[in-house]
């Protein structure tokens, strides 16, 4: 008998969620993480100055608060001290000319805000809110349903039965481009600019079909539920996951990189670490991105050629770039004083500007005016900084992984090592145009460019923050590949989990949860 | 010969409240697992142990300060050891695990596997209490003696390669975080503020 029922490769949050369920069912679990820290893209640290806690990657973690894992382990998470915080000011968009448009948790306030630019848009917004409220209880659970599956079909059928009209509207949204989605409903650029960035958080340029889903779901749930952060830092979720996993008897080892998966007679039998150590297990769960798992940890010879070819074509999205800021005082936004309260302030041009940014990112050009997500965390969670001080970050969607040129023609550098600093200056200029006290408020900053992101977590290939494009050909029953969307692989005993598998990127543990259900049902 | 872990396990009880600078690589992983604490400072640059450790020792003269180092690291920055010999910090204990290779980068042999003698080097640089140990028992008694007497002490422990995993610990985004936690640890054990004068908040950290 092998020493472990399951060895889990990588300690991202999906892997840890999976470990929780398996350990609770009495399985002997070992989690192996290559980095010195666990958590992958869900960590926080004092990256700049003492007492200033920055979320390294994911920050808006409200999805986790409504996930099955959080529900199923609620007492354990509470005992671990995990808390989610949100405020009445979820998101806003700052536009050229010092204008802004704000979405509050309060519906009447939001409608009034939109009515100020267009009465028709306010009515259309109300209608969209209605659609979300009517359908969300039915379709949100789809994200925690295996894809494809009878259960998923039943849910979809349930939606259709309850309201054919709503179901039809949803069907259209699933296929729509972000541009079509907003143009169909709204007249004013301001209103459109509220939702477009949410599709762009994933890698949906305005004209990519399928992006409307993200604009709809993230935009509307952000409005109605607010955005949430984890009290004390996103790493609080990771620490809680670790604590629960250990208390259930799972083992976690850091600085332990898995170099290969041992396969015997067509079945996964164990792993080999970078130092040569081998560990046997009855089952291997890999939270390793497909391109590194297959052809990397699993030698080509074990894979059917057609699978190998298809997985080789798995596509990653353009990269992301982050500037973490320690601030001496809140930003003073020109458009409205209360913008300083908003968890997310998006900065973007119109739809065509976003389309240009997308095309530039894909073509290797540094965008002239990318979509910026300025997250202001301290208004929601004051514990992130010393009294009176603040943390914020500029998260850039999107930049090229490899630089071929600069759309603005100003930056000559062709490596991120040399381009990071001047590009960060461009971003600061863009924000300072809206919040003129930015530069004088900065106490310290830390730039994280795409190569550093990938070095820190190889699953974020090229600095793609969501571990692979979520375009329709790689989402739903096609994540990561059609025929392989339910975590199994061509190797018996080897399973995939993580953002590259359904339901994709983000912090919800959906993939870890669904895989654990599958494994527990099987044995 | 023995492993780092075998040696360190025997003296763990001495480390309550003791700041420890740890060299890059597997040594950090092992030590951080043996004694998880904000008092562990991960050195980023190979060889910086003697210099950083000296600074901490001079700043906290009433407290024992330990460096967990490697032969490759010491060879990389011997001038740091010379400065220790010059300043003679009584509270500094420099432990060098001499496995005679650069373990983290493919086990290339270091000069100590040829002719270099680090104990002689330390003595020559003015550190009188410089010793070589080759058994876990000798390691334990030498470390206990160092904690019980004035230094500086320099202990070369002849160790074998760590068993199993010697994975290189990856560059950590959390390095700055480690520094801040380490400073808080020092403030806590010292019961005084060190922060204001230690940090120029206007510096950009990039
Ligand atoms: C800048 C940025 C901002 C983001 N913002 C948000 C946000 O606000 N909200 C949100 O919901 N999501 C956000 N995301 C996305 C979200 O963080 C990720 O989709 C999610 O955390 C991925 O989790 P995962 O379970 O796939 O594992 P990962 O986080 O990818 O972790 C995988 C782990 O496996 C380890 N590993 C890989 N290979 C090996 C190996 N061979 N051996 C051992 N270990 C290995 C890695 O080191 C890593 O620790 C953001 C991402 C980024 C980069």
PDB file of C-alpha atoms in Angstrom, chain A residues 240-445:
ATOM      1  CA  UNK A 240      -7.176  29.187   7.226  1.00  0.00           C
ATOM      2  CA  UNK A 241      -7.067  26.503   4.531  1.00  0.00           C
ATOM      3  CA  UNK A 242      -3.696  25.364   5.824  1.00  0.00           C
ATOM      4  CA  UNK A 243      -4.857  25.290   9.397  1.00  0.00           C
ATOM      5  CA  UNK A 244      -7.951  23.261   8.594  1.00  0.00           C
ATOM      6  CA  UNK A 245      -6.048  20.867   6.322  1.00  0.00           C
ATOM      7  CA  UNK A 246      -3.441  20.205   9.014  1.00  0.00           C
ATOM      8  CA  UNK A 247      -6.072  19.740  11.684  1.00  0.00           C
ATOM      9  CA  UNK A 248      -7.720  17.117   9.484  1.00  0.00           C
ATOM     10  CA  UNK A 249      -4.443  15.253   9.261  1.00  0.00           C
ATOM     11  CA  UNK A 250      -3.244  16.346   5.829  1.00  0.00           C
ATOM     12  CA  UNK A 251       0.472  17.037   5.456  1.00  0.00           C
ATOM     13  CA  UNK A 252       1.861  20.035   3.612  1.00  0.00           C
ATOM     14  CA  UNK A 253       5.458  20.394   2.477  1.00  0.00           C
ATOM     15  CA  UNK A 254       6.832  23.615   1.001  1.00  0.00           C
ATOM     16  CA  UNK A 255       9.946  24.121  -1.120  1.00  0.00           C
ATOM     17  CA  UNK A 256       9.216  20.718  -2.614  1.00  0.00           C
ATOM     18  CA  UNK A 257       8.949  20.884  -6.352  1.00  0.00           C
ATOM     19  CA  UNK A 258       7.546  17.897  -8.185  1.00  0.00           C
ATOM     20  CA  UNK A 259       9.660  17.243 -11.249  1.00  0.00           C
ATOM     21  CA  UNK A 260       7.847  14.252 -12.633  1.00  0.00           C
ATOM     22  CA  UNK A 261       4.909  11.986 -12.167  1.00  0.00           C
ATOM     23  CA  UNK A 262       5.813   8.339 -12.128  1.00  0.00           C
ATOM     24  CA  UNK A 263       3.639   6.205 -14.324  1.00  0.00           C
ATOM     25  CA  UNK A 264       3.576   2.438 -14.070  1.00  0.00           C
ATOM     26  CA  UNK A 265       1.553   0.289 -16.420  1.00  0.00           C
ATOM     27  CA  UNK A 266      -0.451   3.275 -17.576  1.00  0.00           C
ATOM     28  CA  UNK A 267      -1.305   4.359 -14.059  1.00  0.00           C
ATOM     29  CA  UNK A 268       0.029   7.230 -11.945  1.00  0.00           C
ATOM     30  CA  UNK A 269       2.007   5.654  -9.120  1.00  0.00           C
ATOM     31  CA  UNK A 270       3.826   8.495  -7.440  1.00  0.00           C
ATOM     32  CA  UNK A 271       5.909  11.624  -7.839  1.00  0.00           C
ATOM     33  CA  UNK A 272       9.597  12.453  -7.973  1.00  0.00           C
ATOM     34  CA  UNK A 273      10.813  15.644  -6.358  1.00  0.00           C
ATOM     35  CA  UNK A 274      13.498  17.968  -7.629  1.00  0.00           C
ATOM     36  CA  UNK A 275      15.954  16.525  -5.091  1.00  0.00           C
ATOM     37  CA  UNK A 276      15.357  12.987  -6.337  1.00  0.00           C
ATOM     38  CA  UNK A 277      13.097  11.831  -3.529  1.00  0.00           C
ATOM     39  CA  UNK A 278      10.214   9.642  -4.651  1.00  0.00           C
ATOM     40  CA  UNK A 279       6.825   9.379  -2.991  1.00  0.00           C
ATOM     41  CA  UNK A 280       4.196   6.773  -3.806  1.00  0.00           C
ATOM     42  CA  UNK A 281       0.491   7.452  -3.852  1.00  0.00           C
ATOM     43  CA  UNK A 282      -2.639   5.776  -5.076  1.00  0.00           C
ATOM     44  CA  UNK A 283      -3.780   8.903  -6.778  1.00  0.00           C
ATOM     45  CA  UNK A 284      -2.119  12.134  -7.913  1.00  0.00           C
ATOM     46  CA  UNK A 285      -3.882  15.470  -8.107  1.00  0.00           C
ATOM     47  CA  UNK A 286      -1.953  18.098 -10.043  1.00  0.00           C
ATOM     48  CA  UNK A 287      -2.724  21.773  -9.749  1.00  0.00           C
ATOM     49  CA  UNK A 288      -0.186  22.344 -12.474  1.00  0.00           C
ATOM     50  CA  UNK A 289      -1.146  24.188 -15.624  1.00  0.00           C
ATOM     51  CA  UNK A 290      -1.782  21.810 -18.585  1.00  0.00           C
ATOM     52  CA  UNK A 291       1.226  22.883 -20.612  1.00  0.00           C
ATOM     53  CA  UNK A 292       3.616  22.101 -17.757  1.00  0.00           C
ATOM     54  CA  UNK A 293       1.791  18.996 -16.587  1.00  0.00           C
ATOM     55  CA  UNK A 294       1.695  17.263 -19.943  1.00  0.00           C
ATOM     56  CA  UNK A 295       4.991  16.997 -21.707  1.00  0.00           C
ATOM     57  CA  UNK A 296       6.620  18.269 -18.506  1.00  0.00           C
ATOM     58  CA  UNK A 297       5.730  16.314 -15.379  1.00  0.00           C
ATOM     59  CA  UNK A 298       4.146  13.576 -17.475  1.00  0.00           C
ATOM     60  CA  UNK A 299       6.458  12.426 -20.240  1.00  0.00           C
ATOM     61  CA  UNK A 300       5.057  12.603 -23.772  1.00  0.00           C
ATOM     62  CA  UNK A 301       5.383   8.866 -24.296  1.00  0.00           C
ATOM     63  CA  UNK A 302       2.553   8.234 -21.818  1.00  0.00           C
ATOM     64  CA  UNK A 303       0.092  10.416 -23.695  1.00  0.00           C
ATOM     65  CA  UNK A 304      -2.047   9.719 -26.738  1.00  0.00           C
ATOM     66  CA  UNK A 305      -0.598  11.881 -29.541  1.00  0.00           C
ATOM     67  CA  UNK A 306      -3.935  13.548 -30.263  1.00  0.00           C
ATOM     68  CA  UNK A 307      -4.302  14.593 -26.622  1.00  0.00           C
ATOM     69  CA  UNK A 308      -0.724  15.835 -26.583  1.00  0.00           C
ATOM     70  CA  UNK A 309      -1.344  17.969 -29.656  1.00  0.00           C
ATOM     71  CA  UNK A 310      -4.591  19.413 -28.340  1.00  0.00           C
ATOM     72  CA  UNK A 311      -3.195  20.234 -24.924  1.00  0.00           C
ATOM     73  CA  UNK A 312      -0.207  21.847 -26.633  1.00  0.00           C
ATOM     74  CA  UNK A 313      -2.658  24.244 -28.241  1.00  0.00           C
ATOM     75  CA  UNK A 314      -4.123  25.361 -24.890  1.00  0.00           C
ATOM     76  CA  UNK A 315      -3.995  29.152 -25.002  1.00  0.00           C
ATOM     77  CA  UNK A 316      -2.917  31.610 -22.335  1.00  0.00           C
ATOM     78  CA  UNK A 317      -4.191  35.143 -22.247  1.00  0.00           C
ATOM     79  CA  UNK A 318      -2.165  38.345 -22.297  1.00  0.00           C
ATOM     80  CA  UNK A 319      -0.270  39.294 -19.166  1.00  0.00           C
ATOM     81  CA  UNK A 320      -0.963  41.425 -16.160  1.00  0.00           C
ATOM     82  CA  UNK A 321       1.193  43.999 -14.382  1.00  0.00           C
ATOM     83  CA  UNK A 322       0.815  45.239 -10.833  1.00  0.00           C
ATOM     84  CA  UNK A 323       2.049  48.250  -8.904  1.00  0.00           C
ATOM     85  CA  UNK A 324       1.545  47.983  -5.143  1.00  0.00           C
ATOM     86  CA  UNK A 325       1.402  51.274  -3.315  1.00  0.00           C
ATOM     87  CA  UNK A 326       1.835  52.299   0.291  1.00  0.00           C
ATOM     88  CA  UNK A 327       0.098  55.651   0.666  1.00  0.00           C
ATOM     89  CA  UNK A 328       0.454  58.393   3.200  1.00  0.00           C
ATOM     90  CA  UNK A 329      -3.129  59.549   2.665  1.00  0.00           C
ATOM     91  CA  UNK A 330      -6.149  58.664   0.542  1.00  0.00           C
ATOM     92  CA  UNK A 331      -6.211  59.567  -3.124  1.00  0.00           C
ATOM     93  CA  UNK A 332      -8.001  62.797  -3.919  1.00  0.00           C
ATOM     94  CA  UNK A 333     -10.000  62.014  -7.023  1.00  0.00           C
ATOM     95  CA  UNK A 334     -10.913  64.982  -9.188  1.00  0.00           C
ATOM     96  CA  UNK A 335     -14.249  63.522 -10.219  1.00  0.00           C
ATOM     97  CA  UNK A 336     -15.743  63.057  -6.746  1.00  0.00           C
ATOM     98  CA  UNK A 337     -14.400  63.044  -3.220  1.00  0.00           C
ATOM     99  CA  UNK A 338     -16.153  59.790  -2.339  1.00  0.00           C
ATOM    100  CA  UNK A 339     -14.249  57.867  -5.038  1.00  0.00           C
ATOM    101  CA  UNK A 340     -11.620  57.333  -2.349  1.00  0.00           C
ATOM    102  CA  UNK A 341     -14.108  55.033  -0.594  1.00  0.00           C
ATOM    103  CA  UNK A 342     -14.595  52.735  -3.571  1.00  0.00           C
ATOM    104  CA  UNK A 343     -12.959  49.320  -3.441  1.00  0.00           C
ATOM    105  CA  UNK A 344     -12.317  49.282  -7.210  1.00  0.00           C
ATOM    106  CA  UNK A 345     -11.951  52.313  -9.420  1.00  0.00           C
ATOM    107  CA  UNK A 346     -11.585  51.305 -13.048  1.00  0.00           C
ATOM    108  CA  UNK A 347      -9.791  53.700 -15.354  1.00  0.00           C
ATOM    109  CA  UNK A 348     -10.468  53.216 -19.008  1.00  0.00           C
ATOM    110  CA  UNK A 349     -11.288  54.951 -22.230  1.00  0.00           C
ATOM    111  CA  UNK A 350     -14.229  54.053 -24.415  1.00  0.00           C
ATOM    112  CA  UNK A 351     -14.919  50.668 -25.958  1.00  0.00           C
ATOM    113  CA  UNK A 352     -12.618  51.396 -28.899  1.00  0.00           C
ATOM    114  CA  UNK A 353      -9.739  52.282 -26.573  1.00  0.00           C
ATOM    115  CA  UNK A 354     -10.186  48.963 -24.810  1.00  0.00           C
ATOM    116  CA  UNK A 355     -10.267  47.165 -28.154  1.00  0.00           C
ATOM    117  CA  UNK A 356      -6.982  48.852 -29.064  1.00  0.00           C
ATOM    118  CA  UNK A 357      -5.421  47.857 -25.747  1.00  0.00           C
ATOM    119  CA  UNK A 358      -6.430  44.277 -26.370  1.00  0.00           C
ATOM    120  CA  UNK A 359      -5.039  44.235 -29.901  1.00  0.00           C
ATOM    121  CA  UNK A 360      -1.821  45.882 -28.691  1.00  0.00           C
ATOM    122  CA  UNK A 361      -1.371  43.353 -25.896  1.00  0.00           C
ATOM    123  CA  UNK A 362      -1.795  40.442 -28.284  1.00  0.00           C
ATOM    124  CA  UNK A 363       0.593  41.997 -30.788  1.00  0.00           C
ATOM    125  CA  UNK A 364       3.275  42.602 -28.163  1.00  0.00           C
ATOM    126  CA  UNK A 365       2.902  46.374 -27.935  1.00  0.00           C
ATOM    127  CA  UNK A 366       2.798  48.105 -24.566  1.00  0.00           C
ATOM    128  CA  UNK A 367      -0.672  49.676 -24.475  1.00  0.00           C
ATOM    129  CA  UNK A 368      -0.808  53.424 -24.389  1.00  0.00           C
ATOM    130  CA  UNK A 369      -3.818  53.540 -22.124  1.00  0.00           C
ATOM    131  CA  UNK A 370      -4.615  50.149 -20.694  1.00  0.00           C
ATOM    132  CA  UNK A 371      -7.563  49.372 -18.463  1.00  0.00           C
ATOM    133  CA  UNK A 372      -6.502  50.069 -14.886  1.00  0.00           C
ATOM    134  CA  UNK A 373      -8.044  48.561 -11.807  1.00  0.00           C
ATOM    135  CA  UNK A 374      -7.145  50.792  -8.899  1.00  0.00           C
ATOM    136  CA  UNK A 375      -8.020  48.856  -5.798  1.00  0.00           C
ATOM    137  CA  UNK A 376      -8.289  50.812  -2.606  1.00  0.00           C
ATOM    138  CA  UNK A 377      -8.336  48.275   0.170  1.00  0.00           C
ATOM    139  CA  UNK A 378      -7.983  50.261   3.368  1.00  0.00           C
ATOM    140  CA  UNK A 379     -11.437  51.884   3.224  1.00  0.00           C
ATOM    141  CA  UNK A 380     -12.835  48.349   3.392  1.00  0.00           C
ATOM    142  CA  UNK A 381     -10.215  46.877   5.716  1.00  0.00           C
ATOM    143  CA  UNK A 382      -8.343  49.520   7.735  1.00  0.00           C
ATOM    144  CA  UNK A 383      -6.208  46.790   9.339  1.00  0.00           C
ATOM    145  CA  UNK A 384      -4.117  46.645   6.165  1.00  0.00           C
ATOM    146  CA  UNK A 385      -2.065  49.713   7.061  1.00  0.00           C
ATOM    147  CA  UNK A 386      -0.938  51.684  10.104  1.00  0.00           C
ATOM    148  CA  UNK A 387      -3.581  54.129  11.368  1.00  0.00           C
ATOM    149  CA  UNK A 388      -4.308  56.876   8.859  1.00  0.00           C
ATOM    150  CA  UNK A 389      -2.182  55.237   6.147  1.00  0.00           C
ATOM    151  CA  UNK A 390      -3.390  53.297   3.136  1.00  0.00           C
ATOM    152  CA  UNK A 391      -2.619  50.545   0.678  1.00  0.00           C
ATOM    153  CA  UNK A 392      -3.719  50.611  -2.924  1.00  0.00           C
ATOM    154  CA  UNK A 393      -2.670  48.907  -6.081  1.00  0.00           C
ATOM    155  CA  UNK A 394      -2.806  49.470  -9.768  1.00  0.00           C
ATOM    156  CA  UNK A 395      -3.623  46.250 -11.561  1.00  0.00           C
ATOM    157  CA  UNK A 396      -3.180  46.565 -15.298  1.00  0.00           C
ATOM    158  CA  UNK A 397      -5.256  44.664 -17.805  1.00  0.00           C
ATOM    159  CA  UNK A 398      -3.585  43.847 -20.134  1.00  0.00           C
ATOM    160  CA  UNK A 399       0.032  43.927 -21.197  1.00  0.00           C
ATOM    161  CA  UNK A 400       2.038  41.668 -23.509  1.00  0.00           C
ATOM    162  CA  UNK A 401       4.071  38.837 -21.994  1.00  0.00           C
ATOM    163  CA  UNK A 402       6.871  39.576 -24.417  1.00  0.00           C
ATOM    164  CA  UNK A 403       7.459  43.130 -25.544  1.00  0.00           C
ATOM    165  CA  UNK A 404       7.819  43.837 -29.237  1.00  0.00           C
ATOM    166  CA  UNK A 405       7.206  47.568 -29.105  1.00  0.00           C
ATOM    167  CA  UNK A 406       5.364  50.421 -27.470  1.00  0.00           C
ATOM    168  CA  UNK A 407       2.035  51.612 -28.803  1.00  0.00           C
ATOM    169  CA  UNK A 408       2.889  55.098 -27.546  1.00  0.00           C
ATOM    170  CA  UNK A 409       6.327  55.004 -29.150  1.00  0.00           C
ATOM    171  CA  UNK A 410       7.972  56.290 -25.977  1.00  0.00           C
ATOM    172  CA  UNK A 411       9.504  53.219 -24.328  1.00  0.00           C
ATOM    173  CA  UNK A 412      12.428  51.684 -26.188  1.00  0.00           C
ATOM    174  CA  UNK A 413      13.057  48.797 -23.804  1.00  0.00           C
ATOM    175  CA  UNK A 414      12.185  45.366 -25.141  1.00  0.00           C
ATOM    176  CA  UNK A 415      12.618  43.432 -21.913  1.00  0.00           C
ATOM    177  CA  UNK A 416      10.367  43.704 -18.886  1.00  0.00           C
ATOM    178  CA  UNK A 417      13.428  44.171 -16.728  1.00  0.00           C
ATOM    179  CA  UNK A 418      14.039  47.519 -18.402  1.00  0.00           C
ATOM    180  CA  UNK A 419      10.471  48.390 -19.349  1.00  0.00           C
ATOM    181  CA  UNK A 420       8.844  47.822 -15.955  1.00  0.00           C
ATOM    182  CA  UNK A 421       9.982  51.095 -14.439  1.00  0.00           C
ATOM    183  CA  UNK A 422       9.053  53.419 -17.336  1.00  0.00           C
ATOM    184  CA  UNK A 423       5.793  51.565 -17.845  1.00  0.00           C
ATOM    185  CA  UNK A 424       4.922  51.983 -14.178  1.00  0.00           C
ATOM    186  CA  UNK A 425       5.526  55.716 -14.647  1.00  0.00           C
ATOM    187  CA  UNK A 426       3.001  55.736 -17.473  1.00  0.00           C
ATOM    188  CA  UNK A 427       0.438  54.096 -15.227  1.00  0.00           C
ATOM    189  CA  UNK A 428       1.108  56.533 -12.419  1.00  0.00           C
ATOM    190  CA  UNK A 429       0.619  59.386 -14.892  1.00  0.00           C
ATOM    191  CA  UNK A 430      -2.723  57.938 -15.959  1.00  0.00           C
ATOM    192  CA  UNK A 431      -3.912  57.673 -12.366  1.00  0.00           C
ATOM    193  CA  UNK A 432      -2.437  61.048 -11.386  1.00  0.00           C
ATOM    194  CA  UNK A 433      -4.474  62.670 -14.157  1.00  0.00           C
ATOM    195  CA  UNK A 434      -7.530  61.589 -12.178  1.00  0.00           C
ATOM    196  CA  UNK A 435      -6.102  61.799  -8.670  1.00  0.00           C
ATOM    197  CA  UNK A 436      -3.522  64.587  -8.713  1.00  0.00           C
ATOM    198  CA  UNK A 437      -2.167  63.907  -5.214  1.00  0.00           C
ATOM    199  CA  UNK A 438      -1.088  60.380  -6.177  1.00  0.00           C
ATOM    200  CA  UNK A 439       2.650  60.921  -6.466  1.00  0.00           C
ATOM    201  CA  UNK A 440       2.965  62.985  -3.332  1.00  0.00           C
ATOM    202  CA  UNK A 441       0.958  60.419  -1.371  1.00  0.00           C
ATOM    203  CA  UNK A 442       3.206  57.474  -2.293  1.00  0.00           C
ATOM    204  CA  UNK A 443       5.408  56.310   0.570  1.00  0.00           C
ATOM    205  CA  UNK A 444       6.688  53.266  -1.240  1.00  0.00           C
ATOM    206  CA  UNK A 445       5.852  51.111  -4.198  1.00  0.00           C
TER     207      UNK A 445
END
